Amino acid sequence: MFVRKVYSLLLQISNLLETLFRVKILIIDIFKFAYSQGIIKETDIFAKLELYNFRTQHRSEIKNNPTFTKKEDIKELYKKIVSYQNNLITKYLLIFSIHTAQRQGSIIKIKWKDIDLNEKIWEIPISDMKMRKKHIIPISDVLLNYLKELFILTGDSTYIFPNSQIKSTRNKYPHISNNTVTSALRKMGISNNEQTAHGFRAMFKTICKEHQEDYNISNEFVERILAHKVENDVESAYNRALNIKEMRIITNWWSNYLEELLI
């Protein structure tokens, strides 16, 4: 009887938190509309509400894609990544994965034509996106330098991360394998229960959340970087803003955070 009451209480709390989150989003949308119509002049009132969280990430959400979230663990991992010796192209794949926090399915298929080194942006075509919507991501200054190094190695290839074993019967794709990052992590002595390739996304989101108040990191733009849906279908149809400038602030902050771990 007691267990049932506890379970019922936890269920009510969970539902309440979800309701609070939905109400928060609705209030923020109302304030944004009022601001766009000139009804209110200040943005501080809804900016602070946007930063506020009613709950933290559940353990079950992290278990699906194990990742390091403690600073010392991330520091150790990143040091292993930048000093990876088994294969140079794999090393840059690891670097690109942790800095961009994008899905491996999109990363392994990148072509040099998808990257604008001058404008510092990466455009993922619709065909490589889970949401079937073109995704444009600003490239951080730190990652840009790594890409320039990689260009010396693979700049004459179509793909940024070409398959060096394309003629092998086991490697039929012209780009690197989807399991390359996972294999490299295991070679570094990192288990599947500690870090996965997809887990880099959870790492990025978690660290941004932990520092959002100190560095005024907008959760909305973190979600946009991750190509998560942050608006309903009607809003999406009318919203043509790319928010590159806002996202670039976050991608630069994240890359600088990682590089400072090497000091």
PDB file of C-alpha atoms in Angstrom:
ATOM      1  CA  MET A   1       0.000   0.000   0.000  1.00  0.00           C
ATOM      2  CA  PHE A   2       2.803   2.382   0.954  1.00  0.00           C
ATOM      3  CA  VAL A   3       4.698   1.627  -2.289  1.00  0.00           C
ATOM      4  CA  ARG A   4       1.586   2.420  -4.344  1.00  0.00           C
ATOM      5  CA  LYS A   5       1.152   5.762  -2.583  1.00  0.00           C
ATOM      6  CA  VAL A   6       4.803   6.671  -3.175  1.00  0.00           C
ATOM      7  CA  TYR A   7       4.532   5.704  -6.841  1.00  0.00           C
ATOM      8  CA  SER A   8       1.334   7.746  -7.211  1.00  0.00           C
ATOM      9  CA  LEU A   9       3.000  10.767  -5.589  1.00  0.00           C
ATOM     10  CA  LEU A  10       6.041  10.533  -7.852  1.00  0.00           C
ATOM     11  CA  LEU A  11       3.779  10.292 -10.894  1.00  0.00           C
ATOM     12  CA  GLN A  12       1.897  13.419  -9.814  1.00  0.00           C
ATOM     13  CA  ILE A  13       5.178  15.319  -9.310  1.00  0.00           C
ATOM     14  CA  SER A  14       6.411  14.223 -12.746  1.00  0.00           C
ATOM     15  CA  ASN A  15       3.180  15.415 -14.373  1.00  0.00           C
ATOM     16  CA  LEU A  16       3.325  18.689 -12.448  1.00  0.00           C
ATOM     17  CA  LEU A  17       6.876  19.392 -13.606  1.00  0.00           C
ATOM     18  CA  GLU A  18       5.907  18.705 -17.205  1.00  0.00           C
ATOM     19  CA  THR A  19       2.940  21.069 -16.844  1.00  0.00           C
ATOM     20  CA  LEU A  20       5.182  23.764 -15.353  1.00  0.00           C
ATOM     21  CA  PHE A  21       7.555  23.397 -18.299  1.00  0.00           C
ATOM     22  CA  ARG A  22       4.733  23.761 -20.825  1.00  0.00           C
ATOM     23  CA  VAL A  23       3.318  26.793 -19.015  1.00  0.00           C
ATOM     24  CA  LYS A  24       6.787  28.335 -18.941  1.00  0.00           C
ATOM     25  CA  ILE A  25       7.144  27.955 -22.732  1.00  0.00           C
ATOM     26  CA  LEU A  26       3.680  29.475 -23.252  1.00  0.00           C
ATOM     27  CA  ILE A  27       4.496  32.490 -21.049  1.00  0.00           C
ATOM     28  CA  ILE A  28       7.803  33.045 -22.850  1.00  0.00           C
ATOM     29  CA  ASP A  29       6.009  32.950 -26.222  1.00  0.00           C
ATOM     30  CA  ILE A  30       3.481  35.512 -24.970  1.00  0.00           C
ATOM     31  CA  PHE A  31       6.240  37.857 -23.791  1.00  0.00           C
ATOM     32  CA  LYS A  32       8.121  37.440 -27.091  1.00  0.00           C
ATOM     33  CA  PHE A  33       4.985  38.282 -29.049  1.00  0.00           C
ATOM     34  CA  ALA A  34       4.385  41.349 -26.868  1.00  0.00           C
ATOM     35  CA  TYR A  35       7.976  42.452 -27.454  1.00  0.00           C
ATOM     36  CA  SER A  36       7.719  41.973 -31.230  1.00  0.00           C
ATOM     37  CA  GLN A  37       4.545  44.108 -31.249  1.00  0.00           C
ATOM     38  CA  GLY A  38       6.123  46.868 -29.197  1.00  0.00           C
ATOM     39  CA  ILE A  39       3.799  46.269 -26.235  1.00  0.00           C
ATOM     40  CA  ILE A  40       6.786  45.798 -23.923  1.00  0.00           C
ATOM     41  CA  LYS A  41      10.282  47.213 -24.381  1.00  0.00           C
ATOM     42  CA  GLU A  42      12.413  45.002 -22.139  1.00  0.00           C
ATOM     43  CA  THR A  43      13.575  41.458 -22.909  1.00  0.00           C
ATOM     44  CA  ASP A  44      15.029  40.762 -19.470  1.00  0.00           C
ATOM     45  CA  ILE A  45      11.689  39.583 -18.088  1.00  0.00           C
ATOM     46  CA  PHE A  46      11.391  36.581 -20.406  1.00  0.00           C
ATOM     47  CA  ALA A  47      15.135  36.036 -20.883  1.00  0.00           C
ATOM     48  CA  LYS A  48      15.534  35.133 -17.203  1.00  0.00           C
ATOM     49  CA  LEU A  49      12.483  32.879 -17.320  1.00  0.00           C
ATOM     50  CA  GLU A  50      13.958  31.106 -20.345  1.00  0.00           C
ATOM     51  CA  LEU A  51      17.123  30.331 -18.363  1.00  0.00           C
ATOM     52  CA  TYR A  52      15.199  28.946 -15.394  1.00  0.00           C
ATOM     53  CA  ASN A  53      14.795  25.179 -15.142  1.00  0.00           C
ATOM     54  CA  PHE A  54      12.132  23.391 -13.132  1.00  0.00           C
ATOM     55  CA  ARG A  55      14.000  20.114 -13.347  1.00  0.00           C
ATOM     56  CA  THR A  56      17.346  18.639 -14.232  1.00  0.00           C
ATOM     57  CA  GLN A  57      18.028  15.868 -16.684  1.00  0.00           C
ATOM     58  CA  HIS A  58      16.832  12.466 -15.456  1.00  0.00           C
ATOM     59  CA  ARG A  59      19.317   9.624 -15.102  1.00  0.00           C
ATOM     60  CA  SER A  60      17.236   7.602 -17.577  1.00  0.00           C
ATOM     61  CA  GLU A  61      17.782  10.297 -20.209  1.00  0.00           C
ATOM     62  CA  ILE A  62      21.568  10.016 -19.835  1.00  0.00           C
ATOM     63  CA  LYS A  63      21.660   6.206 -19.696  1.00  0.00           C
ATOM     64  CA  ASN A  64      20.420   5.966 -23.288  1.00  0.00           C
ATOM     65  CA  ASN A  65      23.600   7.691 -24.499  1.00  0.00           C
ATOM     66  CA  PRO A  66      26.310   7.394 -21.826  1.00  0.00           C
ATOM     67  CA  THR A  67      28.612  10.379 -21.593  1.00  0.00           C
ATOM     68  CA  PHE A  68      31.069  12.072 -19.273  1.00  0.00           C
ATOM     69  CA  THR A  69      29.686  15.133 -17.520  1.00  0.00           C
ATOM     70  CA  LYS A  70      32.295  15.769 -14.826  1.00  0.00           C
ATOM     71  CA  LYS A  71      34.962  18.298 -15.786  1.00  0.00           C
ATOM     72  CA  GLU A  72      37.894  16.045 -14.884  1.00  0.00           C
ATOM     73  CA  ASP A  73      36.474  13.145 -16.918  1.00  0.00           C
ATOM     74  CA  ILE A  74      35.869  15.365 -19.951  1.00  0.00           C
ATOM     75  CA  LYS A  75      39.380  16.767 -19.566  1.00  0.00           C
ATOM     76  CA  GLU A  76      40.904  13.292 -19.607  1.00  0.00           C
ATOM     77  CA  LEU A  77      38.786  12.274 -22.607  1.00  0.00           C
ATOM     78  CA  TYR A  78      39.611  15.388 -24.624  1.00  0.00           C
ATOM     79  CA  LYS A  79      43.328  14.982 -23.978  1.00  0.00           C
ATOM     80  CA  LYS A  80      43.096  11.444 -25.333  1.00  0.00           C
ATOM     81  CA  ILE A  81      41.213  12.684 -28.397  1.00  0.00           C
ATOM     82  CA  VAL A  82      43.665  15.424 -29.430  1.00  0.00           C
ATOM     83  CA  SER A  83      46.605  13.067 -28.894  1.00  0.00           C
ATOM     84  CA  TYR A  84      45.004  10.092 -30.693  1.00  0.00           C
ATOM     85  CA  GLN A  85      47.720   8.296 -32.687  1.00  0.00           C
ATOM     86  CA  ASN A  86      46.041   5.304 -34.352  1.00  0.00           C
ATOM     87  CA  ASN A  87      44.768   7.202 -37.394  1.00  0.00           C
ATOM     88  CA  LEU A  88      44.974  10.915 -38.185  1.00  0.00           C
ATOM     89  CA  ILE A  89      41.628  11.134 -39.993  1.00  0.00           C
ATOM     90  CA  THR A  90      39.941   9.352 -37.090  1.00  0.00           C
ATOM     91  CA  LYS A  91      41.543  11.840 -34.719  1.00  0.00           C
ATOM     92  CA  TYR A  92      39.949  14.746 -36.580  1.00  0.00           C
ATOM     93  CA  LEU A  93      36.644  12.867 -36.732  1.00  0.00           C
ATOM     94  CA  LEU A  94      36.729  12.616 -32.928  1.00  0.00           C
ATOM     95  CA  ILE A  95      37.573  16.312 -32.634  1.00  0.00           C
ATOM     96  CA  PHE A  96      34.798  17.278 -35.046  1.00  0.00           C
ATOM     97  CA  SER A  97      32.299  15.079 -33.210  1.00  0.00           C
ATOM     98  CA  ILE A  98      32.899  16.525 -29.766  1.00  0.00           C
ATOM     99  CA  HIS A  99      33.077  20.146 -30.963  1.00  0.00           C
ATOM    100  CA  THR A 100      29.914  20.103 -33.101  1.00  0.00           C
ATOM    101  CA  ALA A 101      27.767  17.694 -31.023  1.00  0.00           C
ATOM    102  CA  GLN A 102      25.976  16.561 -34.183  1.00  0.00           C
ATOM    103  CA  ARG A 103      24.734  13.086 -35.093  1.00  0.00           C
ATOM    104  CA  GLN A 104      27.292  10.653 -36.496  1.00  0.00           C
ATOM    105  CA  GLY A 105      25.037   9.943 -39.470  1.00  0.00           C
ATOM    106  CA  SER A 106      25.466  13.566 -40.555  1.00  0.00           C
ATOM    107  CA  ILE A 107      29.131  13.925 -39.625  1.00  0.00           C
ATOM    108  CA  ILE A 108      30.511  10.947 -41.548  1.00  0.00           C
ATOM    109  CA  LYS A 109      28.825  12.126 -44.772  1.00  0.00           C
ATOM    110  CA  ILE A 110      30.206  15.685 -44.759  1.00  0.00           C
ATOM    111  CA  LYS A 111      31.595  16.858 -48.059  1.00  0.00           C
ATOM    112  CA  TRP A 112      34.046  19.721 -48.351  1.00  0.00           C
ATOM    113  CA  LYS A 113      31.456  21.601 -50.403  1.00  0.00           C
ATOM    114  CA  ASP A 114      29.174  21.574 -47.328  1.00  0.00           C
ATOM    115  CA  ILE A 115      31.748  23.591 -45.377  1.00  0.00           C
ATOM    116  CA  ASP A 116      32.317  27.299 -45.936  1.00  0.00           C
ATOM    117  CA  LEU A 117      35.666  28.013 -44.322  1.00  0.00           C
ATOM    118  CA  ASN A 118      35.392  31.736 -45.020  1.00  0.00           C
ATOM    119  CA  GLU A 119      31.923  32.177 -43.519  1.00  0.00           C
ATOM    120  CA  LYS A 120      32.674  29.518 -40.882  1.00  0.00           C
ATOM    121  CA  ILE A 121      29.461  27.560 -41.350  1.00  0.00           C
ATOM    122  CA  TRP A 122      28.536  23.946 -42.027  1.00  0.00           C
ATOM    123  CA  GLU A 123      25.355  23.228 -43.951  1.00  0.00           C
ATOM    124  CA  ILE A 124      23.870  19.771 -43.518  1.00  0.00           C
ATOM    125  CA  PRO A 125      21.591  18.866 -46.465  1.00  0.00           C
ATOM    126  CA  ILE A 126      18.046  17.676 -45.883  1.00  0.00           C
ATOM    127  CA  SER A 127      18.948  14.138 -46.961  1.00  0.00           C
ATOM    128  CA  ASP A 128      21.358  13.797 -44.019  1.00  0.00           C
ATOM    129  CA  MET A 129      19.029  15.253 -41.383  1.00  0.00           C
ATOM    130  CA  LYS A 130      16.774  13.227 -39.083  1.00  0.00           C
ATOM    131  CA  MET A 131      14.147  16.008 -39.125  1.00  0.00           C
ATOM    132  CA  ARG A 132      14.328  16.249 -42.945  1.00  0.00           C
ATOM    133  CA  LYS A 133      15.123  19.941 -42.684  1.00  0.00           C
ATOM    134  CA  LYS A 134      18.324  21.692 -43.765  1.00  0.00           C
ATOM    135  CA  HIS A 135      20.529  22.492 -40.785  1.00  0.00           C
ATOM    136  CA  ILE A 136      23.158  25.245 -40.705  1.00  0.00           C
ATOM    137  CA  ILE A 137      25.706  25.236 -37.905  1.00  0.00           C
ATOM    138  CA  PRO A 138      28.313  27.928 -37.169  1.00  0.00           C
ATOM    139  CA  ILE A 139      31.866  26.575 -36.945  1.00  0.00           C
ATOM    140  CA  SER A 140      33.857  27.775 -33.948  1.00  0.00           C
ATOM    141  CA  ASP A 141      37.206  29.481 -34.420  1.00  0.00           C
ATOM    142  CA  VAL A 142      38.921  26.584 -32.668  1.00  0.00           C
ATOM    143  CA  LEU A 143      37.307  23.974 -34.913  1.00  0.00           C
ATOM    144  CA  LEU A 144      38.108  26.073 -37.976  1.00  0.00           C
ATOM    145  CA  ASN A 145      41.823  25.708 -37.220  1.00  0.00           C
ATOM    146  CA  TYR A 146      41.445  21.941 -36.908  1.00  0.00           C
ATOM    147  CA  LEU A 147      39.585  21.852 -40.225  1.00  0.00           C
ATOM    148  CA  LYS A 148      42.398  23.733 -41.937  1.00  0.00           C
ATOM    149  CA  GLU A 149      44.796  21.056 -40.697  1.00  0.00           C
ATOM    150  CA  LEU A 150      42.460  18.331 -41.944  1.00  0.00           C
ATOM    151  CA  PHE A 151      42.168  20.024 -45.351  1.00  0.00           C
ATOM    152  CA  ILE A 152      45.869  19.325 -45.902  1.00  0.00           C
ATOM    153  CA  LEU A 153      45.094  15.610 -45.482  1.00  0.00           C
ATOM    154  CA  THR A 154      41.761  15.201 -47.289  1.00  0.00           C
ATOM    155  CA  GLY A 155      41.200  18.474 -49.166  1.00  0.00           C
ATOM    156  CA  ASP A 156      41.516  16.714 -52.524  1.00  0.00           C
ATOM    157  CA  SER A 157      38.734  14.258 -51.617  1.00  0.00           C
ATOM    158  CA  THR A 158      34.994  14.747 -51.939  1.00  0.00           C
ATOM    159  CA  TYR A 159      34.394  13.772 -48.347  1.00  0.00           C
ATOM    160  CA  ILE A 160      36.031  15.408 -45.348  1.00  0.00           C
ATOM    161  CA  PHE A 161      36.387  11.975 -43.777  1.00  0.00           C
ATOM    162  CA  PRO A 162      36.964   9.647 -46.757  1.00  0.00           C
ATOM    163  CA  ASN A 163      37.028   5.881 -46.465  1.00  0.00           C
ATOM    164  CA  SER A 164      40.614   4.722 -46.820  1.00  0.00           C
ATOM    165  CA  GLN A 165      39.429   1.141 -47.438  1.00  0.00           C
ATOM    166  CA  ILE A 166      36.848   1.846 -50.126  1.00  0.00           C
ATOM    167  CA  LYS A 167      38.005  -1.080 -52.249  1.00  0.00           C
ATOM    168  CA  SER A 168      37.503  -3.525 -49.394  1.00  0.00           C
ATOM    169  CA  THR A 169      34.407  -5.716 -49.585  1.00  0.00           C
ATOM    170  CA  ARG A 170      33.640  -4.762 -45.966  1.00  0.00           C
ATOM    171  CA  ASN A 171      33.764  -1.017 -46.699  1.00  0.00           C
ATOM    172  CA  LYS A 172      31.356  -0.111 -49.494  1.00  0.00           C
ATOM    173  CA  TYR A 173      30.860   3.560 -48.621  1.00  0.00           C
ATOM    174  CA  PRO A 174      33.103   6.384 -49.925  1.00  0.00           C
ATOM    175  CA  HIS A 175      33.064   8.026 -46.482  1.00  0.00           C
ATOM    176  CA  ILE A 176      34.275   6.825 -43.101  1.00  0.00           C
ATOM    177  CA  SER A 177      32.266   4.233 -41.158  1.00  0.00           C
ATOM    178  CA  ASN A 178      29.541   5.123 -38.672  1.00  0.00           C
ATOM    179  CA  ASN A 179      31.296   2.956 -36.082  1.00  0.00           C
ATOM    180  CA  THR A 180      34.683   4.687 -36.351  1.00  0.00           C
ATOM    181  CA  VAL A 181      34.238   6.957 -33.323  1.00  0.00           C
ATOM    182  CA  THR A 182      32.890   4.115 -31.198  1.00  0.00           C
ATOM    183  CA  SER A 183      35.836   1.913 -32.172  1.00  0.00           C
ATOM    184  CA  ALA A 184      38.308   4.705 -31.385  1.00  0.00           C
ATOM    185  CA  LEU A 185      36.765   5.279 -27.954  1.00  0.00           C
ATOM    186  CA  ARG A 186      37.191   1.602 -27.146  1.00  0.00           C
ATOM    187  CA  LYS A 187      40.828   1.724 -28.275  1.00  0.00           C
ATOM    188  CA  MET A 188      41.333   4.602 -25.845  1.00  0.00           C
ATOM    189  CA  GLY A 189      40.113   2.347 -23.050  1.00  0.00           C
ATOM    190  CA  ILE A 190      36.703   4.006 -22.698  1.00  0.00           C
ATOM    191  CA  SER A 191      33.836   1.560 -22.254  1.00  0.00           C
ATOM    192  CA  ASN A 192      30.396   1.682 -23.863  1.00  0.00           C
ATOM    193  CA  ASN A 193      28.912   2.423 -20.431  1.00  0.00           C
ATOM    194  CA  GLU A 194      31.077   5.536 -20.075  1.00  0.00           C
ATOM    195  CA  GLN A 195      30.963   7.310 -23.442  1.00  0.00           C
ATOM    196  CA  THR A 196      29.337   6.771 -26.819  1.00  0.00           C
ATOM    197  CA  ALA A 197      29.587   8.717 -30.060  1.00  0.00           C
ATOM    198  CA  HIS A 198      26.015   9.960 -29.694  1.00  0.00           C
ATOM    199  CA  GLY A 199      26.791  10.802 -26.074  1.00  0.00           C
ATOM    200  CA  PHE A 200      28.791  13.855 -27.193  1.00  0.00           C
ATOM    201  CA  ARG A 201      25.429  15.525 -27.778  1.00  0.00           C
ATOM    202  CA  ALA A 202      24.322  14.844 -24.208  1.00  0.00           C
ATOM    203  CA  MET A 203      27.690  16.089 -22.952  1.00  0.00           C
ATOM    204  CA  PHE A 204      27.337  19.367 -24.849  1.00  0.00           C
ATOM    205  CA  LYS A 205      23.767  19.923 -23.653  1.00  0.00           C
ATOM    206  CA  THR A 206      24.577  19.066 -20.029  1.00  0.00           C
ATOM    207  CA  ILE A 207      27.619  21.348 -19.759  1.00  0.00           C
ATOM    208  CA  CYS A 208      25.755  24.205 -21.445  1.00  0.00           C
ATOM    209  CA  LYS A 209      22.918  23.818 -18.946  1.00  0.00           C
ATOM    210  CA  GLU A 210      25.331  23.839 -16.029  1.00  0.00           C
ATOM    211  CA  HIS A 211      26.873  27.116 -17.228  1.00  0.00           C
ATOM    212  CA  GLN A 212      23.861  28.829 -18.777  1.00  0.00           C
ATOM    213  CA  GLU A 213      23.358  31.371 -15.994  1.00  0.00           C
ATOM    214  CA  ASP A 214      27.051  32.219 -15.636  1.00  0.00           C
ATOM    215  CA  TYR A 215      27.524  32.784 -19.373  1.00  0.00           C
ATOM    216  CA  ASN A 216      23.951  33.680 -20.378  1.00  0.00           C
ATOM    217  CA  ILE A 217      23.654  30.625 -22.625  1.00  0.00           C
ATOM    218  CA  SER A 218      20.191  30.421 -24.159  1.00  0.00           C
ATOM    219  CA  ASN A 219      18.696  26.948 -24.013  1.00  0.00           C
ATOM    220  CA  GLU A 220      16.713  27.735 -27.167  1.00  0.00           C
ATOM    221  CA  PHE A 221      19.872  28.151 -29.231  1.00  0.00           C
ATOM    222  CA  VAL A 222      21.504  25.109 -27.634  1.00  0.00           C
ATOM    223  CA  GLU A 223      18.509  23.106 -28.854  1.00  0.00           C
ATOM    224  CA  ARG A 224      18.780  24.699 -32.305  1.00  0.00           C
ATOM    225  CA  ILE A 225      22.436  23.682 -32.522  1.00  0.00           C
ATOM    226  CA  LEU A 226      21.389  20.119 -31.709  1.00  0.00           C
ATOM    227  CA  ALA A 227      18.680  20.356 -34.396  1.00  0.00           C
ATOM    228  CA  HIS A 228      15.964  19.724 -31.827  1.00  0.00           C
ATOM    229  CA  LYS A 229      12.480  21.074 -32.429  1.00  0.00           C
ATOM    230  CA  VAL A 230      11.917  24.226 -30.347  1.00  0.00           C
ATOM    231  CA  GLU A 231       8.692  25.502 -31.912  1.00  0.00           C
ATOM    232  CA  ASN A 232       5.375  24.167 -33.113  1.00  0.00           C
ATOM    233  CA  ASP A 233       4.564  23.490 -36.777  1.00  0.00           C
ATOM    234  CA  VAL A 234       2.861  26.864 -37.299  1.00  0.00           C
ATOM    235  CA  GLU A 235       5.795  28.816 -35.844  1.00  0.00           C
ATOM    236  CA  SER A 236       8.227  26.719 -37.846  1.00  0.00           C
ATOM    237  CA  ALA A 237       6.402  27.550 -41.079  1.00  0.00           C
ATOM    238  CA  TYR A 238       6.764  31.296 -40.497  1.00  0.00           C
ATOM    239  CA  ASN A 239      10.116  31.432 -38.734  1.00  0.00           C
ATOM    240  CA  ARG A 240      12.905  31.877 -41.291  1.00  0.00           C
ATOM    241  CA  ALA A 241      15.520  33.138 -38.806  1.00  0.00           C
ATOM    242  CA  LEU A 242      18.744  31.125 -38.837  1.00  0.00           C
ATOM    243  CA  ASN A 243      20.092  32.619 -35.592  1.00  0.00           C
ATOM    244  CA  ILE A 244      23.670  31.984 -36.755  1.00  0.00           C
ATOM    245  CA  LYS A 245      25.057  34.841 -34.649  1.00  0.00           C
ATOM    246  CA  GLU A 246      23.386  33.568 -31.470  1.00  0.00           C
ATOM    247  CA  MET A 247      24.454  29.975 -32.086  1.00  0.00           C
ATOM    248  CA  ARG A 248      28.014  31.026 -32.924  1.00  0.00           C
ATOM    249  CA  ILE A 249      28.398  32.514 -29.448  1.00  0.00           C
ATOM    250  CA  ILE A 250      27.579  29.097 -27.982  1.00  0.00           C
ATOM    251  CA  THR A 251      29.729  27.028 -30.360  1.00  0.00           C
ATOM    252  CA  ASN A 252      32.699  29.297 -29.667  1.00  0.00           C
ATOM    253  CA  TRP A 253      32.097  29.070 -25.935  1.00  0.00           C
ATOM    254  CA  TRP A 254      31.909  25.258 -26.078  1.00  0.00           C
ATOM    255  CA  SER A 255      35.097  24.912 -28.141  1.00  0.00           C
ATOM    256  CA  ASN A 256      36.958  27.296 -25.838  1.00  0.00           C
ATOM    257  CA  TYR A 257      35.715  25.310 -22.834  1.00  0.00           C
ATOM    258  CA  LEU A 258      37.211  22.137 -24.318  1.00  0.00           C
ATOM    259  CA  GLU A 259      40.523  23.754 -25.296  1.00  0.00           C
ATOM    260  CA  GLU A 260      40.966  25.273 -21.848  1.00  0.00           C
ATOM    261  CA  LEU A 261      40.862  21.746 -20.425  1.00  0.00           C
ATOM    262  CA  LEU A 262      44.210  21.110 -22.141  1.00  0.00           C
ATOM    263  CA  ILE A 263      45.959  23.829 -20.135  1.00  0.00           C
TER     264      ILE A 263
END
